[in-house]
């Protein structure tokens, strides 16, 4: 139990609650309930919650599955910095958004669900979890020729490395090594 | 590539047929109930009061009845394992349907979710209409006791609680949560019992009533005493007729027969609540499921005796144990429960060795990933001796108590029932096939299998040591019995650092069958098709999803040798 990441579950719950709020709001405004303006509020609150919760946060251990197309919203959510990173703020925000919708029968379910999600976010915040955006990994370009340091100075057949090693006082001016003598001097042209 | 219709039908046909039957059942129920409440005379007044909301809520309720009862059936795993093994389900085609039980459970769950939404929305509109269309004529029909009251408290309250429970269960059951935090999914899913209890209470409220005295009070009839039950939707000529005939005197009794325009009421309408049909729908499956859980609880009450614990390279541990009256078929899996490690967690592991008539020992191989397996390993193999293979004597007396539940069936049991089988394993996914190989080592003659292609793909060459001995012994046995082509082994090392290219000096049979790189599936399928013309080959895969998808696609493809590939898949999480 000690390794459960509650934030992920709270995220799913908040997203589902947002959808429930939107549905309840549509039923309330279309069915022309007496306090239909609360229905309209509920639709707006639901949309806001959905937009905030759509980008999934990164798990501390292991890889995270991204939601389809979440990278655009990730950029927007990242802009708010600590407001969206901190789960305490999210918990209280959800609680605050949920309360007005609780006064209308059609949206009361949305309130209850969002309140539960806010409770789980509070639990996640107490355990020190944080929202971190899922960044796309920069593609590593393969370095062409990065491992080639120095081309061989003799054409094949080449004697083994030990025979190619020359005593240091002879190495100074003579470009060749070993029994092969090159007609033209060979340089290392690759940096 | 062209899809072979024969292969497609064999692989996908029965599955889609069952899906079609289920969808038509749902549509039929929805339609029938909708029409009943829309046009049925016993609901005439209720329909007048509530309108479309009534029909939608009742129709979605009947679909919910069906799905709440069906959803429990795929989870009766002991029953399914019994059906798989017994002669009661003779056809292999029907047995393969049992592989899809989890997918069916998820489909029913999604349907419950959607129709609960419809049901709740329709009832919200009903609650509004009960209040707005309140009439003193039908006090007992209305859930509200006066205008402006929102009626139906008890069913409403249980309904809201059910939706909250459903909300918790569904949000924890998404694929992302199951893959990352399986615990949350498991613990919340056990709330289903609360859901069913609330469901039984919800339907006992008796909120929607039907009219009992249709013969003495046909709906839409005229009451001579004053209040008339004529609804505002009666067409024009009927209301004219009414004004003509009423001053003239009383109508004769034979005018009450059905072809008259105007009917006279003999008495007030009487209403009675429906019998809760839901109890009939869900009691059967719920009792079955409870009985199965009880049986599993009793069966797993006795702990097993651990005989030996071995540590293998690449973080794998093998446990061999005995338990009396334990019988298992190759390919089945068990669930381990060790209270010393965790009081609540259970983990499934495939049996790598099944008990036979001569030998009662059975075994599992566990890969150490995650905290439960790590703690389990630390209890069984103290850290000091994990690297060495020699266990000091005192260890054997201090094993923790281990309980097992099972065995449960899996699609891999079918591999012995095909004449030719292709088994593809990825990494630790080799465990179900290890039990098959152990069974073949014991005695291969009673089974239908005559040729087995065994492909094992690993990332690390040390992993092959888990079953290298088994493979070599099996190979030698078939060589001695002059059946060298019974088992065709191909081992693939998918990632290599180029240093170690052989498994071990003594595994020469395996070294010569080791390939570096990934298998080329298309060529493999072509080769198998060519060597087994006209036969039906069973394809089994236990490994990463990417391999599984490729194999599925290739199994549905056409080949010019008339060979059919039937794809059998286990779905894990």
XYZ file of C-alpha atoms in Angstrom:
764
model
C 0.000 0.000 0.000
C 2.884 2.278 0.661
C 3.756 2.809 -2.955
C 0.388 3.810 -4.366
C 0.350 7.062 -6.260
C -2.953 8.579 -5.351
C -2.643 11.528 -7.677
C -3.194 9.382 -10.721
C -6.467 8.054 -9.395
C -7.560 11.514 -8.286
C -6.814 12.730 -11.801
C -9.064 10.090 -13.362
C -11.781 10.876 -10.840
C -11.609 14.604 -11.447
C -11.811 14.106 -15.199
C -14.847 11.850 -14.828
C -16.459 14.335 -12.398
C -15.983 17.106 -14.894
C -17.862 15.074 -17.467
C -20.621 14.297 -14.955
C -20.918 17.989 -14.141
C -21.241 18.839 -17.820
C -23.915 16.170 -18.335
C -25.864 17.240 -15.256
C -25.677 20.836 -16.364
C -27.000 19.989 -19.816
C -29.915 18.057 -18.303
C -30.682 20.964 -15.984
C -30.627 23.670 -18.639
C -32.374 21.631 -21.330
C -35.011 20.327 -18.926
C -35.557 23.879 -17.714
C -35.287 23.220 -14.057
C -36.188 26.071 -11.773
C -32.631 27.147 -11.036
C -31.256 26.488 -14.500
C -28.522 29.104 -14.172
C -26.822 26.713 -11.769
C -26.919 24.228 -14.616
C -25.098 26.677 -16.835
C -22.517 27.242 -14.099
C -22.080 23.519 -13.790
C -21.326 23.184 -17.491
C -18.699 25.901 -17.264
C -17.135 24.408 -14.139
C -17.103 20.982 -15.770
C -15.301 22.276 -18.837
C -12.690 24.024 -16.704
C -12.071 20.921 -14.630
C -11.761 18.745 -17.720
C -9.243 21.095 -19.323
C -7.158 21.279 -16.164
C -7.156 17.534 -15.566
C -6.695 16.281 -19.091
C -2.883 16.249 -19.120
C -1.777 13.353 -16.988
C 1.090 14.010 -14.616
C 4.299 12.012 -14.691
C 4.699 9.115 -12.312
C 7.650 9.125 -9.953
C 8.616 5.567 -10.881
C 8.213 4.018 -14.260
C 6.790 5.349 -17.472
C 3.455 7.115 -17.760
C 0.886 6.612 -20.486
C -0.057 9.888 -22.068
C -3.585 10.731 -22.994
C -4.206 11.244 -26.653
C -3.147 14.733 -27.701
C -2.340 15.932 -24.231
C 0.891 17.737 -25.085
C -0.860 20.949 -26.143
C -2.745 21.203 -22.893
C 0.414 20.249 -20.981
C 2.070 23.409 -22.225
C -0.840 25.538 -21.087
C -1.087 23.878 -17.698
C 2.653 24.168 -17.188
C 2.432 27.931 -17.630
C 0.623 28.322 -14.345
C 3.618 26.968 -12.518
C 3.078 26.290 -8.815
C -0.670 26.865 -9.088
C -1.095 23.680 -11.044
C 1.890 21.810 -9.691
C 0.742 21.858 -6.119
C -1.993 19.404 -5.255
C -3.212 21.305 -2.211
C -4.293 24.147 -4.466
C -5.990 21.705 -6.818
C -7.842 20.029 -3.969
C -9.262 23.296 -2.677
C -10.022 24.549 -6.163
C -12.086 21.458 -6.907
C -13.887 21.712 -3.601
C -14.713 25.319 -4.292
C -15.953 24.605 -7.795
C -18.072 21.726 -6.579
C -20.031 23.559 -3.895
C -22.336 25.816 -5.998
C -23.422 22.883 -8.138
C -24.636 21.099 -5.044
C -27.714 23.266 -4.781
C -29.432 21.808 -7.814
C -30.690 18.248 -7.919
C -29.476 17.589 -11.428
C -25.866 18.457 -10.652
C -25.602 17.113 -7.151
C -23.925 13.969 -8.403
C -21.213 16.043 -10.027
C -20.647 17.792 -6.706
C -20.316 14.536 -4.827
C -17.877 13.062 -7.359
C -15.751 16.195 -7.523
C -15.687 16.354 -3.738
C -14.363 12.795 -3.603
C -11.720 13.670 -6.194
C -10.729 16.699 -4.157
C -10.382 14.492 -1.060
C -8.057 12.125 -2.882
C -6.003 15.061 -4.166
C -5.671 16.237 -0.585
C -4.395 12.806 0.356
C -1.914 12.918 -2.501
C -0.757 16.380 -1.464
C -0.226 15.260 2.132
C 1.972 12.457 0.850
C 4.068 15.010 -0.991
C 3.132 14.234 -4.576
C 3.410 16.862 -7.272
C 2.301 17.329 -10.816
C 5.130 17.247 -13.293
C 4.564 17.549 -16.993
C 5.426 14.747 -19.344
C 8.053 16.169 -21.632
C 8.753 14.666 -24.999
C 12.230 13.188 -24.980
C 14.638 14.986 -27.302
C 15.633 12.673 -30.073
C 19.272 11.754 -29.906
C 20.883 12.163 -33.252
C 23.305 9.358 -33.934
C 26.793 10.781 -34.197
C 28.192 9.762 -37.488
C 31.812 8.981 -37.225
C 31.996 9.898 -33.572
C 33.934 6.835 -32.680
C 36.453 7.081 -35.426
C 39.364 8.843 -33.911
C 42.214 8.032 -36.143
C 42.206 6.054 -39.322
C 44.863 3.400 -39.677
C 48.027 4.781 -41.095
C 48.902 1.698 -43.096
C 46.888 -0.137 -45.712
C 46.218 -3.817 -45.050
C 47.816 -6.255 -44.421
C 48.718 -4.635 -41.163
C 50.986 -6.209 -38.583
C 49.562 -6.559 -35.066
C 49.597 -3.520 -32.820
C 52.704 -4.481 -30.921
C 54.873 -4.537 -34.012
C 53.471 -1.205 -35.116
C 54.618 0.520 -31.963
C 57.838 2.303 -32.635
C 60.439 3.455 -30.098
C 59.709 7.089 -29.263
C 62.959 8.644 -30.567
C 62.269 7.370 -34.041
C 58.591 8.422 -34.150
C 59.238 12.141 -34.374
C 59.742 12.961 -38.009
C 58.923 9.778 -39.862
C 55.239 9.459 -40.732
C 55.279 5.723 -41.347
C 55.026 3.014 -38.730
C 55.984 -0.550 -39.212
C 57.458 -2.294 -42.222
C 55.079 -0.590 -44.696
C 56.279 2.574 -46.245
C 53.673 4.917 -47.619
C 54.434 6.746 -50.867
C 52.409 9.704 -49.637
C 52.119 11.029 -46.092
C 48.847 10.076 -44.442
C 47.126 12.539 -42.129
C 44.231 12.346 -39.834
C 41.677 14.556 -41.513
C 38.742 13.790 -39.272
C 38.685 15.886 -36.146
C -1.968 -8.856 -47.341
C -5.128 -10.716 -48.129
C -7.051 -11.893 -45.137
C -7.939 -15.516 -45.367
C -11.647 -15.768 -44.691
C -11.332 -19.210 -43.260
C -8.659 -18.059 -40.849
C -10.570 -14.939 -39.950
C -13.733 -16.894 -39.287
C -11.884 -19.404 -37.150
C -10.090 -16.717 -35.200
C -12.651 -13.981 -34.882
C -15.975 -15.336 -36.076
C -17.418 -16.928 -32.947
C -16.341 -13.984 -30.847
C -18.153 -11.517 -33.066
C -21.206 -13.737 -33.234
C -21.489 -13.754 -29.467
C -21.060 -10.013 -29.386
C -23.856 -9.673 -31.910
C -26.157 -11.865 -29.840
C -25.437 -9.829 -26.743
C -26.047 -6.517 -28.521
C -29.342 -7.753 -29.957
C -30.469 -8.933 -26.523
C -29.808 -5.482 -25.146
C -31.537 -3.716 -28.023
C -34.530 -6.055 -27.772
C -34.921 -5.463 -24.052
C -34.588 -1.725 -24.434
C -37.100 -1.572 -27.248
C -39.656 -3.843 -25.610
C -39.570 -1.963 -22.330
C -39.690 1.387 -24.073
C -42.793 0.392 -25.995
C -44.423 -1.061 -22.908
C -44.180 2.195 -21.023
C -44.918 4.306 -24.046
C -48.053 2.539 -25.185
C -49.099 0.082 -22.511
C -52.536 0.857 -21.069
C -51.495 0.078 -17.496
C -48.973 2.897 -17.606
C -51.182 5.380 -19.374
C -51.618 7.828 -16.516
C -48.033 7.530 -15.425
C -46.882 8.228 -18.939
C -49.166 11.241 -19.056
C -47.502 12.591 -15.980
C -43.901 11.878 -16.828
C -43.564 11.668 -20.572
C -40.464 10.475 -22.315
C -38.434 10.373 -19.102
C -40.463 7.426 -17.867
C -39.831 5.327 -20.949
C -36.126 6.099 -21.078
C -35.546 5.406 -17.419
C -37.387 2.102 -17.438
C -35.847 0.914 -20.680
C -32.341 1.716 -19.475
C -33.184 -0.012 -16.185
C -34.025 -3.227 -17.994
C -30.727 -3.099 -19.912
C -28.987 -2.514 -16.579
C -30.765 -5.554 -15.140
C -29.416 -7.758 -17.894
C -25.877 -6.448 -17.692
C -25.654 -6.465 -13.897
C -26.547 -10.115 -13.962
C -24.264 -11.048 -16.858
C -21.235 -9.206 -15.541
C -20.745 -11.594 -12.644
C -20.599 -14.714 -14.746
C -17.143 -14.260 -16.357
C -15.655 -13.759 -12.903
C -16.578 -17.222 -11.665
C -13.109 -18.449 -12.450
C -13.318 -21.858 -10.855
C -16.439 -22.605 -12.841
C -14.750 -21.499 -16.049
C -11.692 -23.614 -15.291
C -13.979 -26.575 -14.736
C -15.791 -25.957 -18.013
C -12.509 -25.719 -19.832
C -11.276 -29.041 -18.610
C -14.408 -31.087 -18.637
C -16.025 -32.925 -21.464
C -19.102 -30.738 -21.102
C -17.704 -28.267 -23.602
C -16.550 -30.561 -26.347
C -15.851 -28.147 -29.117
C -12.589 -26.295 -29.163
C -14.352 -23.342 -30.694
C -16.571 -22.934 -27.646
C -13.669 -23.394 -25.284
C -11.855 -20.568 -27.019
C -14.769 -18.333 -26.166
C -13.832 -18.716 -22.523
C -10.588 -16.881 -23.294
C -12.579 -13.740 -23.870
C -14.301 -13.754 -20.501
C -12.423 -10.738 -19.189
C -13.172 -8.723 -22.307
C -16.854 -9.567 -21.923
C -16.770 -8.437 -18.307
C -15.291 -5.106 -19.361
C -17.880 -4.696 -22.130
C -20.728 -5.272 -19.682
C -19.097 -2.824 -17.288
C -18.900 -0.079 -19.876
C -22.533 -0.707 -20.814
C -23.578 -0.436 -17.175
C -21.733 2.852 -16.977
C -23.398 4.341 -20.054
C -26.897 3.207 -19.225
C -26.575 4.332 -15.628
C -25.941 7.782 -17.034
C -29.085 7.582 -19.161
C -31.075 6.197 -16.246
C -29.993 8.945 -13.854
C -30.630 11.719 -16.370
C -34.090 10.346 -17.182
C -34.985 10.042 -13.496
C -33.908 13.607 -12.868
C -36.373 14.704 -15.503
C -38.973 12.386 -13.920
C -38.450 13.990 -10.543
C -39.017 17.362 -12.110
C -42.166 16.154 -13.854
C -43.591 14.524 -10.749
C -43.370 17.888 -9.134
C -44.546 20.072 -12.010
C -47.360 17.833 -13.238
C -48.790 17.222 -9.825
C -52.526 16.583 -9.913
C -54.861 15.824 -7.038
C -56.489 13.061 -9.043
C -53.524 10.784 -8.870
C -52.117 11.341 -5.455
C -51.028 7.769 -4.980
C -49.383 7.651 -8.359
C -47.202 10.623 -7.766
C -43.964 10.223 -5.907
C -44.169 13.769 -4.641
C -46.644 14.449 -1.880
C -47.373 17.976 -2.946
C -46.432 20.302 -5.704
C -42.891 21.607 -5.565
C -41.661 18.635 -3.606
C -39.030 16.427 -5.076
C -40.346 12.982 -4.355
C -38.864 9.547 -4.215
C -36.381 10.006 -1.429
C -35.421 6.453 -0.650
C -34.808 5.169 -4.156
C -33.148 8.451 -4.971
C -30.769 8.155 -2.054
C -29.816 4.579 -2.818
C -29.436 5.574 -6.450
C -27.028 8.370 -5.623
C -24.977 6.077 -3.400
C -24.844 3.498 -6.187
C -23.614 6.059 -8.641
C -20.884 7.124 -6.242
C -19.764 3.527 -5.745
C -19.846 2.991 -9.491
C -17.849 6.195 -9.950
C -15.138 4.964 -7.589
C -15.004 1.582 -9.266
C -14.918 2.851 -12.814
C -12.301 5.550 -12.274
C -9.997 3.000 -10.700
C -10.499 0.485 -13.495
C -9.015 2.408 -16.395
C -6.123 0.811 -18.214
C -3.615 3.392 -16.982
C -4.441 2.737 -13.338
C -4.435 -1.028 -13.759
C -1.013 -0.925 -15.304
C 0.532 1.458 -12.791
C -1.265 0.951 -9.474
C -3.014 -2.401 -9.555
C -3.770 -2.168 -5.831
C -6.188 0.725 -6.202
C -8.079 -1.186 -8.866
C -8.281 -4.338 -6.779
C -9.418 -2.727 -3.550
C -12.051 -0.480 -5.105
C -13.377 -3.230 -7.316
C -14.309 -5.201 -4.241
C -16.901 -2.513 -3.560
C -19.092 -4.309 -6.089
C -20.738 -6.101 -3.197
C -21.916 -2.795 -1.719
C -23.206 -1.896 -5.170
C -25.338 -5.021 -5.384
C -26.754 -4.583 -1.901
C -27.724 -1.013 -2.705
C -29.241 -2.204 -5.982
C -31.514 -4.636 -4.175
C -32.662 -1.851 -1.831
C -33.041 0.606 -4.701
C -35.649 -1.433 -6.553
C -37.664 -2.201 -3.432
C -38.831 1.395 -3.206
C -41.843 0.766 -5.417
C -41.848 4.203 -6.902
C -43.380 3.599 -10.295
C -46.778 2.012 -10.253
C -48.974 0.342 -12.773
C -52.744 0.338 -12.943
C -54.374 -2.861 -11.761
C -58.027 -2.425 -12.723
C -57.840 -1.988 -16.444
C -61.115 -3.781 -17.129
C -63.215 -1.603 -14.891
C -61.363 1.579 -15.643
C -59.934 1.739 -19.143
C -57.517 4.615 -19.397
C -58.917 7.719 -20.964
C -62.459 6.894 -19.899
C -65.068 9.353 -18.701
C -66.213 9.418 -15.121
C -69.865 10.353 -14.874
C -69.510 11.659 -11.353
C -67.510 14.684 -12.106
C -63.836 14.402 -12.457
C -63.038 13.148 -15.869
C -59.945 11.315 -16.795
C -59.979 12.578 -20.307
C -56.555 13.679 -21.253
C -55.837 16.745 -23.238
C -54.496 14.753 -26.137
C -57.804 13.225 -27.140
C -58.530 14.057 -30.754
C -61.258 16.530 -31.677
C -64.026 14.199 -32.806
C -63.945 12.300 -29.569
C -64.495 15.366 -27.445
C -67.407 16.425 -29.741
C -68.919 13.001 -29.361
C -68.618 13.390 -25.642
C -70.530 16.630 -25.634
C -73.262 15.107 -27.745
C -73.835 11.940 -25.832
C -73.483 13.131 -22.307
C -76.605 15.318 -21.915
C -78.675 12.626 -23.550
C -78.504 10.152 -20.795
C -76.483 7.284 -19.664
C -74.717 5.139 -22.135
C -75.552 1.508 -22.213
C -73.189 -1.045 -20.789
C -72.430 -2.571 -24.159
C -70.899 0.701 -25.154
C -68.068 -0.152 -22.850
C -66.712 -2.624 -25.344
C -63.506 -1.769 -27.048
C -64.701 -0.316 -30.308
C -66.589 2.581 -28.802
C -65.013 5.986 -28.767
C -66.141 6.947 -25.336
C -65.823 4.609 -22.403
C -67.468 4.974 -19.060
C -65.499 4.355 -15.938
C -66.963 2.043 -13.383
C -64.532 2.925 -10.644
C -61.489 4.929 -9.741
C -58.152 3.732 -11.066
C -56.130 1.682 -8.648
C -52.343 1.528 -8.718
C -49.877 -0.939 -7.457
C -46.149 -1.019 -7.494
C -44.334 -3.427 -9.778
C -42.673 -6.467 -8.338
C -38.930 -5.741 -8.316
C -37.841 -7.686 -11.338
C -34.206 -6.940 -10.618
C -34.209 -9.383 -7.727
C -34.999 -12.169 -10.150
C -32.297 -11.073 -12.554
C -29.393 -10.731 -10.184
C -30.097 -13.304 -7.497
C -28.921 -16.234 -9.612
C -25.486 -14.933 -10.671
C -24.882 -13.303 -7.298
C -25.522 -16.576 -5.458
C -23.322 -18.417 -7.933
C -20.490 -15.960 -7.452
C -20.792 -16.013 -3.659
C -20.786 -19.804 -3.689
C -17.655 -19.812 -5.805
C -15.840 -17.362 -3.520
C -16.784 -19.482 -0.515
C -15.514 -22.590 -2.231
C -12.246 -20.889 -3.128
C -11.870 -19.654 0.439
C -12.339 -23.109 1.870
C -10.080 -24.719 -0.684
C -7.211 -22.330 -0.039
C -7.387 -22.573 3.701
C -4.644 -25.119 4.078
C -1.110 -23.800 3.593
C 1.294 -25.501 1.209
C 4.550 -27.145 2.203
C 7.512 -25.550 0.499
C 10.018 -28.144 -0.574
C 12.752 -26.066 -2.141
C 13.578 -22.527 -3.175
C 16.122 -21.887 -5.911
C 17.536 -18.638 -7.136
C 18.026 -18.273 -10.881
C 19.903 -15.594 -12.819
C 18.151 -12.427 -13.956
C 16.067 -12.043 -10.777
C 14.016 -15.192 -10.990
C 13.160 -17.435 -8.088
C 11.737 -20.935 -8.306
C 9.614 -22.396 -5.558
C 8.649 -26.061 -5.390
C 5.882 -27.150 -3.078
C 3.363 -29.849 -2.309
C -0.248 -29.720 -1.224
C -2.573 -32.619 -0.774
C -5.423 -33.090 -3.227
C -4.007 -30.500 -5.543
C -4.529 -31.245 -9.213
C -3.632 -28.986 -12.073
C -3.406 -29.161 -15.832
C -0.414 -27.718 -17.693
C -0.891 -24.072 -18.523
C -2.998 -23.207 -15.497
C -2.088 -20.572 -12.964
C -2.404 -20.183 -9.199
C -2.683 -17.218 -6.886
C -0.168 -16.936 -4.066
C -1.027 -15.360 -0.754
C 1.614 -14.938 1.916
C 0.346 -13.204 5.058
C 3.864 -12.530 6.310
C 4.578 -10.436 3.231
C 1.234 -8.677 2.889
C -2.057 -9.437 4.553
C -4.230 -8.309 1.685
C -2.352 -8.811 -1.557
C -2.687 -11.823 -3.831
C -0.581 -12.376 -6.905
C -1.110 -14.786 -9.783
C 1.733 -16.953 -11.106
C 1.681 -19.584 -13.792
C 2.604 -23.094 -12.769
C 5.842 -24.202 -14.352
C 5.533 -27.738 -13.136
C 2.252 -29.532 -12.517
C 1.673 -32.427 -10.167
C 1.495 -35.774 -11.949
C 0.359 -39.229 -10.822
C 3.855 -40.179 -9.787
C 5.054 -36.891 -8.394
C 3.011 -34.521 -6.286
C 5.439 -31.631 -6.454
C 4.464 -28.532 -8.355
C 6.350 -25.332 -8.856
C 6.266 -21.709 -9.933
C 8.917 -19.368 -11.265
C 8.617 -15.790 -10.052
C 10.329 -12.799 -11.516
C 11.309 -10.247 -8.880
C 9.714 -6.960 -9.914
C 7.894 -4.796 -7.428
C 7.757 -4.708 -3.683
C 5.721 -7.861 -2.972
C 8.067 -10.178 -4.817
C 11.098 -8.468 -3.320
C 9.856 -8.931 0.209
C 8.827 -12.481 -0.581
C 12.286 -13.274 -1.841
C 13.883 -11.742 1.230
C 11.778 -13.964 3.428
C 12.572 -17.114 1.527
C 16.152 -16.450 0.552
C 17.959 -14.204 3.023
C 20.145 -11.671 1.243
C 23.383 -13.319 2.268
C 22.673 -16.496 0.395
C 21.049 -15.038 -2.681
C 24.184 -15.114 -4.732
C 25.264 -18.551 -3.748
C 23.247 -21.561 -4.682
C 23.813 -23.509 -1.531
C 21.167 -22.996 1.098
C 22.180 -23.542 4.687
C 20.149 -26.190 6.430
C 18.371 -23.969 8.883
C 16.572 -22.080 6.146
C 14.244 -24.913 5.281
C 12.576 -24.752 8.647
C 11.823 -21.093 8.598
C 9.740 -20.724 5.481
C 6.736 -18.441 5.941
C 3.214 -19.794 5.543
C 2.042 -19.711 1.961
C -1.513 -20.184 0.738
C -2.506 -20.841 -2.834
C -5.810 -20.362 -4.599
C -6.559 -22.112 -7.806
C -5.743 -23.562 -10.219
C -7.438 -21.380 -12.768
C -7.608 -21.970 -16.469
C -5.867 -20.170 -19.231
C -5.825 -20.412 -23.023
C -2.440 -22.162 -22.983
C -4.064 -25.401 -21.903
C -5.265 -25.787 -25.486
C -1.771 -26.174 -26.887
C -1.816 -29.897 -26.168
C -5.080 -30.262 -28.083
C -3.816 -29.145 -31.455
C -1.903 -31.428 -33.749
C 0.663 -28.713 -34.382
C 1.285 -25.836 -31.985
C 3.396 -22.729 -32.224
C 4.327 -21.355 -28.818
C 6.019 -17.973 -28.640
C 7.378 -16.777 -25.316
C 8.918 -13.446 -24.401
C 11.166 -13.374 -21.348
C 9.393 -14.608 -18.233
C 6.366 -15.381 -20.407
C 7.899 -18.789 -20.957
C 6.336 -20.105 -17.732
C 3.097 -21.523 -19.144
C 5.054 -23.318 -21.832
C 7.467 -24.677 -19.266
C 4.634 -26.629 -17.695
C 3.667 -27.935 -21.132
C 7.248 -29.050 -21.720
C 7.384 -30.704 -18.313
C 4.221 -32.598 -19.132
C 5.650 -33.722 -22.477
C 8.744 -34.880 -20.668
C 6.585 -36.986 -18.424
C 4.521 -38.615 -21.175
C 3.653 -37.177 -24.568
C 1.579 -39.987 -26.022
C -1.881 -39.312 -24.509
C -2.138 -35.878 -26.079
C -3.154 -34.857 -29.556
C -0.004 -32.784 -30.036
C 2.421 -34.186 -32.566
C 4.664 -31.217 -33.299
C 5.585 -28.224 -31.193
C 7.403 -25.132 -32.394
C 8.878 -23.392 -29.395
C 10.197 -19.843 -29.885
C 11.699 -18.086 -26.900
C 12.863 -14.488 -27.171
C 14.937 -13.007 -24.352
C 16.918 -9.867 -23.766
C 19.565 -11.372 -21.570
C 21.413 -14.558 -22.346
C 21.399 -15.572 -18.677
C 17.626 -15.900 -18.791
C 17.884 -19.023 -20.876
C 19.365 -20.765 -17.878
C 15.945 -20.905 -16.257
C 14.864 -23.790 -18.427
C 18.011 -24.777 -20.301
C 18.182 -28.087 -18.459
C 14.561 -28.877 -19.182
C 14.976 -28.125 -22.866
C 18.089 -30.237 -23.201
C 16.593 -33.210 -21.402
C 13.456 -32.974 -23.513
C 15.489 -32.762 -26.686
C 17.504 -35.811 -25.722
C 14.423 -37.778 -24.817
C 12.815 -37.189 -28.197
C 16.058 -37.972 -29.935
C 16.228 -41.294 -28.145
C 12.632 -42.078 -29.087
C 13.418 -41.334 -32.721
C 11.121 -38.327 -32.900
C 13.622 -35.502 -33.326
C 11.094 -33.214 -35.022
C 8.543 -33.309 -32.231
C 9.905 -30.233 -30.510
C 11.551 -27.561 -32.645
C 13.348 -25.093 -30.445
C 14.441 -21.647 -31.536
C 15.996 -19.259 -29.054
C 16.448 -15.596 -29.868
C 18.583 -13.051 -28.094
C 16.988 -9.771 -29.024
C 19.565 -7.417 -27.533
C 23.195 -8.291 -27.483
C 26.338 -6.681 -26.258
C 28.253 -9.125 -28.350
C 30.278 -10.576 -25.542
C 28.538 -13.781 -24.642
C 27.213 -15.861 -27.482
C 26.689 -19.241 -25.989
C 24.471 -20.315 -23.161
C 26.847 -22.732 -21.562
C 29.304 -25.420 -22.542
C 26.978 -28.256 -21.666
C 23.984 -26.935 -23.593
C 25.249 -27.695 -27.055
C 21.787 -28.487 -28.378
C 20.646 -25.023 -27.388
C 23.743 -23.178 -28.516
C 23.234 -24.353 -32.038
C 19.645 -23.145 -31.912
C 20.441 -19.689 -30.591
C 19.952 -16.758 -32.952
C 21.006 -13.191 -32.371
C 18.400 -10.588 -33.191
C 14.640 -10.595 -33.360
C 12.704 -13.380 -35.023
C 11.384 -12.837 -38.502
C 7.814 -13.814 -37.970
C 6.609 -13.822 -41.530
C 9.306 -16.226 -42.632
C 8.584 -18.402 -39.638
C 4.891 -18.578 -40.440
C 5.648 -19.377 -44.053
C 7.979 -22.169 -43.027
C 5.467 -23.664 -40.607
C 2.713 -23.427 -43.210
C 4.851 -25.186 -45.765
C 5.862 -28.017 -43.474
C 2.353 -28.641 -42.156
C 0.142 -28.344 -45.189
C -3.563 -28.402 -44.666
C -3.319 -28.653 -40.900
C -4.657 -26.371 -38.204
C -1.861 -24.833 -36.197
C -2.564 -23.387 -32.751
C -0.628 -20.165 -32.123
C 0.032 -19.225 -28.500
C 1.816 -16.119 -27.367
C 2.834 -15.092 -23.890
C 4.867 -11.949 -24.140
C 4.804 -8.250 -24.939
C 1.872 -6.770 -26.773
C 3.870 -5.894 -29.842
C 4.699 -9.527 -30.561
C 1.134 -10.527 -29.810
C -0.269 -8.069 -32.334
C 2.064 -9.206 -35.089
C 1.220 -12.842 -34.490
C -2.482 -12.105 -34.495
C -2.209 -10.316 -37.798
C -0.142 -13.063 -39.359
C -2.571 -15.719 -38.140
C -5.371 -14.111 -40.074
C -3.430 -13.997 -43.295
C -3.682 -16.148 -46.341
C -1.099 -18.712 -47.282
C -0.850 -20.910 -50.318
C -0.460 -24.186 -48.467
C -3.928 -24.417 -46.998
C -2.663 -24.210 -43.423
C -4.895 -22.537 -40.898
C -3.507 -20.649 -37.903
C -5.743 -20.266 -34.880
C -4.638 -17.550 -32.548
C -5.151 -18.004 -28.809
C -4.373 -15.135 -26.545
C -4.283 -14.554 -22.822
C -5.046 -11.049 -21.734
C -3.107 -9.848 -18.750
C -4.353 -6.679 -17.144
